[in-house]
């Protein structure tokens, strides 16, 4: 039976409207990705899905290696895919992030060891165009399907062959969630117009800061530091900002962030956002900017 949480959104007012801060909320443990085509149905958790035993074995092996597994299907499609199993793999935090695709009669033939070494498996071919994932996992949270399905359909019509519905990507309070691969860029609380704008920007190598959750696979304080430097400088290119080093003390993190030839000292603090404006039971952790300044010659930097 579907849980109470899955039946309704169960999140604070404004969670899905863009009123709640989304920054620095991309899934930290998602550097490597395994996407397995399965048209459904999708249970609440992957371990409960009706998948062939060899696919379950692949997902278990991926999880043990720190690879994030996802099920994917084309928007609106529910017919079973015939022929070999389609699988996509990605390394989102490599110096040059990449995405590759392969078709397998036996999923056990996929070399996940190569993936975690940052090497494209021999059985896969690099994908040159970006891919977009929209979470539509109704059994995990009803809002993911209610809001995500129309967005997946519209994006799929705009970018045929580039869009997939997917299972839980993390942060269902931010539904609808959009993930842009191969860089692992997360967006949340998306409308159809916002999703199209974000996808088009990514196709041109840029980020839209509005409703941008951050980049998967890097710590949340680093995501926050990058976000505030982008907001300060107006830098929107995907690779235009990078954290060089960080030092944390409790909820406070000091980071050195590079933007072109300039480096910034950025201090961010983890804080609570209460949607009600009072002490809500269901609060959201976010980050505030405590300091941001250019590092001048001779200024000590983090080591």
GROMACS .gro file of C-alpha atoms in nm:
model
  303
    1UNK     CA    1   0.000   0.000   0.000
    2UNK     CA    2   0.121   0.350  -0.077
    3UNK     CA    3   0.250   0.529   0.234
    4UNK     CA    4   0.090   0.842   0.374
    5UNK     CA    5   0.397   1.035   0.265
    6UNK     CA    6   0.362   0.906  -0.090
    7UNK     CA    7  -0.009   0.987  -0.113
    8UNK     CA    8   0.047   1.356  -0.051
    9UNK     CA    9   0.339   1.592  -0.082
   10UNK     CA   10   0.372   1.623   0.292
   11UNK     CA   11   0.599   1.929   0.271
   12UNK     CA   12   0.576   2.290   0.390
   13UNK     CA   13   0.375   2.554   0.209
   14UNK     CA   14   0.582   2.694  -0.078
   15UNK     CA   15   0.804   2.388  -0.121
   16UNK     CA   16   0.706   2.344  -0.485
   17UNK     CA   17   0.649   2.708  -0.583
   18UNK     CA   18   1.002   2.848  -0.588
   19UNK     CA   19   0.947   3.032  -0.257
   20UNK     CA   20   1.169   2.792  -0.062
   21UNK     CA   21   1.547   2.832  -0.116
   22UNK     CA   22   1.684   2.553  -0.332
   23UNK     CA   23   2.054   2.643  -0.333
   24UNK     CA   24   2.316   2.392  -0.215
   25UNK     CA   25   2.076   2.097  -0.204
   26UNK     CA   26   2.202   1.876  -0.488
   27UNK     CA   27   2.268   1.515  -0.388
   28UNK     CA   28   2.622   1.495  -0.251
   29UNK     CA   29   2.669   1.121  -0.303
   30UNK     CA   30   2.606   1.122  -0.676
   31UNK     CA   31   2.934   1.148  -0.861
   32UNK     CA   32   2.888   0.832  -1.067
   33UNK     CA   33   2.552   0.743  -1.221
   34UNK     CA   34   2.392   0.424  -1.350
   35UNK     CA   35   2.070   0.472  -1.550
   36UNK     CA   36   1.876   0.156  -1.637
   37UNK     CA   37   1.579   0.171  -1.872
   38UNK     CA   38   1.270   0.015  -1.716
   39UNK     CA   39   0.923   0.127  -1.816
   40UNK     CA   40   0.770   0.032  -1.484
   41UNK     CA   41   0.589  -0.001  -1.260
   42UNK     CA   42   0.826   0.158  -1.007
   43UNK     CA   43   0.793   0.062  -0.642
   44UNK     CA   44   0.884   0.301  -0.362
   45UNK     CA   45   1.243   0.173  -0.355
   46UNK     CA   46   1.451   0.012  -0.629
   47UNK     CA   47   1.502  -0.303  -0.424
   48UNK     CA   48   1.123  -0.356  -0.432
   49UNK     CA   49   1.081  -0.311  -0.808
   50UNK     CA   50   0.992  -0.607  -1.028
   51UNK     CA   51   1.324  -0.625  -1.210
   52UNK     CA   52   1.514  -0.922  -1.352
   53UNK     CA   53   1.752  -1.077  -1.100
   54UNK     CA   54   2.055  -0.971  -1.303
   55UNK     CA   55   1.939  -0.607  -1.297
   56UNK     CA   56   1.895  -0.621  -0.920
   57UNK     CA   57   2.247  -0.764  -0.898
   58UNK     CA   58   2.382  -0.478  -1.111
   59UNK     CA   59   2.207  -0.217  -0.892
   60UNK     CA   60   2.342  -0.379  -0.574
   61UNK     CA   61   2.694  -0.385  -0.716
   62UNK     CA   62   2.664  -0.021  -0.823
   63UNK     CA   63   2.547   0.083  -0.476
   64UNK     CA   64   2.841  -0.098  -0.314
   65UNK     CA   65   3.079   0.095  -0.543
   66UNK     CA   66   2.923   0.433  -0.467
   67UNK     CA   67   2.744   0.461  -0.802
   68UNK     CA   68   2.396   0.615  -0.792
   69UNK     CA   69   2.141   0.385  -0.964
   70UNK     CA   70   1.829   0.523  -1.133
   71UNK     CA   71   1.552   0.367  -1.338
   72UNK     CA   72   1.454   0.566  -1.648
   73UNK     CA   73   1.179   0.558  -1.909
   74UNK     CA   74   1.067   0.780  -2.194
   75UNK     CA   75   0.798   1.039  -2.107
   76UNK     CA   76   0.453   0.888  -2.145
   77UNK     CA   77   0.587   0.550  -2.253
   78UNK     CA   78   0.474   0.244  -2.057
   79UNK     CA   79   0.527  -0.034  -2.310
   80UNK     CA   80   0.812  -0.272  -2.235
   81UNK     CA   81   1.129  -0.204  -2.434
   82UNK     CA   82   1.221  -0.498  -2.657
   83UNK     CA   83   1.571  -0.623  -2.721
   84UNK     CA   84   1.890  -0.563  -2.521
   85UNK     CA   85   1.874  -0.355  -2.205
   86UNK     CA   86   1.964   0.012  -2.248
   87UNK     CA   87   2.202   0.145  -1.981
   88UNK     CA   88   2.363   0.487  -1.944
   89UNK     CA   89   2.657   0.566  -1.714
   90UNK     CA   90   2.805   0.902  -1.620
   91UNK     CA   91   3.092   1.061  -1.429
   92UNK     CA   92   2.965   1.406  -1.331
   93UNK     CA   93   3.268   1.544  -1.146
   94UNK     CA   94   3.546   1.439  -1.382
   95UNK     CA   95   3.764   1.717  -1.522
   96UNK     CA   96   3.556   1.674  -1.836
   97UNK     CA   97   3.223   1.518  -1.726
   98UNK     CA   98   3.096   1.247  -1.956
   99UNK     CA   99   2.793   1.032  -2.029
  100UNK     CA  100   2.797   0.701  -2.216
  101UNK     CA  101   2.539   0.450  -2.337
  102UNK     CA  102   2.536   0.078  -2.400
  103UNK     CA  103   2.294  -0.207  -2.479
  104UNK     CA  104   2.329  -0.535  -2.290
  105UNK     CA  105   2.186  -0.883  -2.320
  106UNK     CA  106   2.352  -0.952  -1.985
  107UNK     CA  107   2.375  -0.648  -1.750
  108UNK     CA  108   2.660  -0.826  -1.572
  109UNK     CA  109   2.879  -0.745  -1.873
  110UNK     CA  110   2.884  -0.376  -1.775
  111UNK     CA  111   3.224  -0.290  -1.626
  112UNK     CA  112   3.133  -0.072  -1.328
  113UNK     CA  113   3.495  -0.084  -1.215
  114UNK     CA  114   3.593   0.127  -1.516
  115UNK     CA  115   3.319   0.376  -1.433
  116UNK     CA  116   3.444   0.440  -1.078
  117UNK     CA  117   3.795   0.482  -1.216
  118UNK     CA  118   3.660   0.756  -1.439
  119UNK     CA  119   3.700   0.551  -1.757
  120UNK     CA  120   3.425   0.490  -2.014
  121UNK     CA  121   3.342   0.115  -2.007
  122UNK     CA  122   3.445  -0.064  -2.326
  123UNK     CA  123   3.089  -0.175  -2.389
  124UNK     CA  124   2.957   0.184  -2.393
  125UNK     CA  125   2.975   0.473  -2.639
  126UNK     CA  126   3.004   0.838  -2.539
  127UNK     CA  127   2.685   1.041  -2.571
  128UNK     CA  128   2.756   1.379  -2.726
  129UNK     CA  129   2.428   1.553  -2.643
  130UNK     CA  130   2.312   1.638  -2.289
  131UNK     CA  131   2.048   1.424  -2.122
  132UNK     CA  132   1.774   1.549  -1.889
  133UNK     CA  133   1.614   1.354  -1.605
  134UNK     CA  134   1.281   1.455  -1.453
  135UNK     CA  135   1.179   1.277  -1.134
  136UNK     CA  136   0.829   1.133  -1.172
  137UNK     CA  137   0.851   0.873  -0.894
  138UNK     CA  138   0.492   0.868  -0.766
  139UNK     CA  139   0.545   0.580  -0.525
  140UNK     CA  140   0.817   0.781  -0.353
  141UNK     CA  141   0.621   1.107  -0.338
  142UNK     CA  142   0.297   1.197  -0.515
  143UNK     CA  143   0.416   1.549  -0.601
  144UNK     CA  144   0.703   1.409  -0.806
  145UNK     CA  145   0.450   1.259  -1.045
  146UNK     CA  146   0.182   1.527  -1.023
  147UNK     CA  147   0.425   1.807  -1.108
  148UNK     CA  148   0.699   1.611  -1.282
  149UNK     CA  149   0.498   1.421  -1.543
  150UNK     CA  150   0.373   1.729  -1.735
  151UNK     CA  151   0.725   1.876  -1.729
  152UNK     CA  152   0.879   1.555  -1.860
  153UNK     CA  153   0.620   1.543  -2.139
  154UNK     CA  154   0.677   1.905  -2.245
  155UNK     CA  155   1.055   1.874  -2.229
  156UNK     CA  156   1.038   1.549  -2.424
  157UNK     CA  157   0.842   1.720  -2.700
  158UNK     CA  158   1.093   2.005  -2.709
  159UNK     CA  159   1.402   1.781  -2.693
  160UNK     CA  160   1.307   1.444  -2.843
  161UNK     CA  161   1.533   1.161  -2.741
  162UNK     CA  162   1.708   1.370  -2.474
  163UNK     CA  163   1.458   1.346  -2.187
  164UNK     CA  164   1.383   1.066  -1.943
  165UNK     CA  165   1.146   1.020  -1.655
  166UNK     CA  166   1.339   0.883  -1.359
  167UNK     CA  167   1.309   0.748  -1.008
  168UNK     CA  168   1.388   0.944  -0.690
  169UNK     CA  169   1.686   1.179  -0.737
  170UNK     CA  170   1.689   1.319  -0.383
  171UNK     CA  171   1.500   1.614  -0.236
  172UNK     CA  172   1.140   1.535  -0.320
  173UNK     CA  173   1.040   1.845  -0.122
  174UNK     CA  174   1.174   2.036  -0.426
  175UNK     CA  175   0.954   1.861  -0.684
  176UNK     CA  176   0.956   1.893  -0.971
  177UNK     CA  177   1.325   1.803  -0.987
  178UNK     CA  178   1.536   1.825  -1.303
  179UNK     CA  179   1.888   1.681  -1.342
  180UNK     CA  180   2.112   1.779  -1.634
  181UNK     CA  181   2.377   1.524  -1.733
  182UNK     CA  182   2.667   1.481  -1.773
  183UNK     CA  183   2.746   1.764  -1.527
  184UNK     CA  184   2.489   1.654  -1.268
  185UNK     CA  185   2.325   1.995  -1.238
  186UNK     CA  186   2.017   1.989  -1.015
  187UNK     CA  187   1.714   2.216  -1.038
  188UNK     CA  188   1.411   2.211  -0.810
  189UNK     CA  189   1.060   2.354  -0.771
  190UNK     CA  190   1.043   2.366  -1.150
  191UNK     CA  191   0.760   2.492  -1.365
  192UNK     CA  192   0.735   2.392  -1.730
  193UNK     CA  193   0.874   2.728  -1.843
  194UNK     CA  194   1.158   2.713  -1.591
  195UNK     CA  195   1.250   2.360  -1.698
  196UNK     CA  196   1.263   2.456  -2.065
  197UNK     CA  197   1.477   2.761  -1.982
  198UNK     CA  198   1.718   2.554  -1.771
  199UNK     CA  199   1.748   2.282  -2.038
  200UNK     CA  200   1.811   2.532  -2.316
  201UNK     CA  201   2.070   2.713  -2.105
  202UNK     CA  202   2.253   2.388  -2.034
  203UNK     CA  203   2.259   2.299  -2.401
  204UNK     CA  204   2.451   2.623  -2.448
  205UNK     CA  205   2.687   2.553  -2.159
  206UNK     CA  206   2.517   2.779  -1.906
  207UNK     CA  207   2.331   2.770  -1.574
  208UNK     CA  208   2.012   2.948  -1.473
  209UNK     CA  209   2.055   3.050  -1.107
  210UNK     CA  210   1.682   3.069  -1.041
  211UNK     CA  211   1.580   2.737  -0.876
  212UNK     CA  212   1.931   2.596  -0.922
  213UNK     CA  213   1.998   2.338  -0.649
  214UNK     CA  214   2.368   2.290  -0.723
  215UNK     CA  215   2.598   2.033  -0.874
  216UNK     CA  216   2.579   1.671  -0.761
  217UNK     CA  217   2.879   1.499  -0.611
  218UNK     CA  218   3.032   1.795  -0.425
  219UNK     CA  219   2.973   1.897  -0.060
  220UNK     CA  220   2.680   2.129   0.013
  221UNK     CA  221   2.898   2.413   0.151
  222UNK     CA  222   3.098   2.410  -0.173
  223UNK     CA  223   2.774   2.422  -0.372
  224UNK     CA  224   2.669   2.724  -0.167
  225UNK     CA  225   3.004   2.900  -0.213
  226UNK     CA  226   2.988   2.851  -0.590
  227UNK     CA  227   2.630   2.979  -0.594
  228UNK     CA  228   2.714   3.301  -0.412
  229UNK     CA  229   3.014   3.372  -0.637
  230UNK     CA  230   2.795   3.324  -0.942
  231UNK     CA  231   2.534   3.558  -0.797
  232UNK     CA  232   2.806   3.815  -0.717
  233UNK     CA  233   2.986   3.802  -1.052
  234UNK     CA  234   2.702   3.712  -1.288
  235UNK     CA  235   2.904   3.414  -1.414
  236UNK     CA  236   2.666   3.159  -1.568
  237UNK     CA  237   2.892   2.931  -1.771
  238UNK     CA  238   2.890   2.576  -1.633
  239UNK     CA  239   3.267   2.563  -1.577
  240UNK     CA  240   3.316   2.930  -1.492
  241UNK     CA  241   3.334   2.886  -1.113
  242UNK     CA  242   3.513   2.622  -0.905
  243UNK     CA  243   3.594   2.569  -0.537
  244UNK     CA  244   3.968   2.523  -0.484
  245UNK     CA  245   3.971   2.453  -0.110
  246UNK     CA  246   3.750   2.462   0.198
  247UNK     CA  247   3.782   2.466   0.576
  248UNK     CA  248   3.487   2.403   0.807
  249UNK     CA  249   3.420   2.476   1.173
  250UNK     CA  250   3.080   2.351   1.277
  251UNK     CA  251   2.812   2.513   1.059
  252UNK     CA  252   3.056   2.768   0.912
  253UNK     CA  253   3.266   2.692   0.603
  254UNK     CA  254   3.534   2.913   0.451
  255UNK     CA  255   3.610   2.845   0.084
  256UNK     CA  256   3.845   2.970  -0.183
  257UNK     CA  257   3.654   2.994  -0.510
  258UNK     CA  258   3.810   3.061  -0.848
  259UNK     CA  259   3.636   3.270  -1.110
  260UNK     CA  260   3.856   3.316  -1.414
  261UNK     CA  261   4.175   3.487  -1.295
  262UNK     CA  262   4.013   3.604  -0.972
  263UNK     CA  263   3.988   3.409  -0.648
  264UNK     CA  264   3.735   3.483  -0.378
  265UNK     CA  265   3.727   3.410  -0.008
  266UNK     CA  266   3.373   3.299   0.066
  267UNK     CA  267   3.226   3.221   0.407
  268UNK     CA  268   2.892   3.041   0.422
  269UNK     CA  269   2.689   2.937   0.724
  270UNK     CA  270   2.438   2.655   0.748
  271UNK     CA  271   2.108   2.789   0.873
  272UNK     CA  272   1.739   2.701   0.906
  273UNK     CA  273   1.466   2.823   0.675
  274UNK     CA  274   1.123   2.803   0.839
  275UNK     CA  275   0.854   2.822   0.568
  276UNK     CA  276   0.588   2.937   0.813
  277UNK     CA  277   0.794   3.228   0.933
  278UNK     CA  278   0.784   3.061   1.275
  279UNK     CA  279   0.930   2.749   1.431
  280UNK     CA  280   0.780   2.499   1.188
  281UNK     CA  281   0.822   2.132   1.262
  282UNK     CA  282   0.928   2.068   0.903
  283UNK     CA  283   1.210   2.317   0.849
  284UNK     CA  284   1.460   2.327   0.563
  285UNK     CA  285   1.836   2.357   0.605
  286UNK     CA  286   1.999   2.605   0.372
  287UNK     CA  287   2.301   2.838   0.360
  288UNK     CA  288   2.350   3.209   0.405
  289UNK     CA  289   2.641   3.419   0.284
  290UNK     CA  290   2.853   3.554   0.572
  291UNK     CA  291   3.143   3.703   0.371
  292UNK     CA  292   3.263   3.730   0.013
  293UNK     CA  293   3.574   3.921  -0.092
  294UNK     CA  294   3.842   3.896  -0.361
  295UNK     CA  295   4.175   3.752  -0.248
  296UNK     CA  296   4.449   4.004  -0.310
  297UNK     CA  297   4.815   3.930  -0.368
  298UNK     CA  298   4.986   3.839  -0.043
  299UNK     CA  299   4.665   3.740   0.135
  300UNK     CA  300   4.696   3.399   0.308
  301UNK     CA  301   4.473   3.131   0.156
  302UNK     CA  302   4.344   2.799   0.286
  303UNK     CA  303   4.581   2.505   0.293
   0.00000   0.00000   0.00000
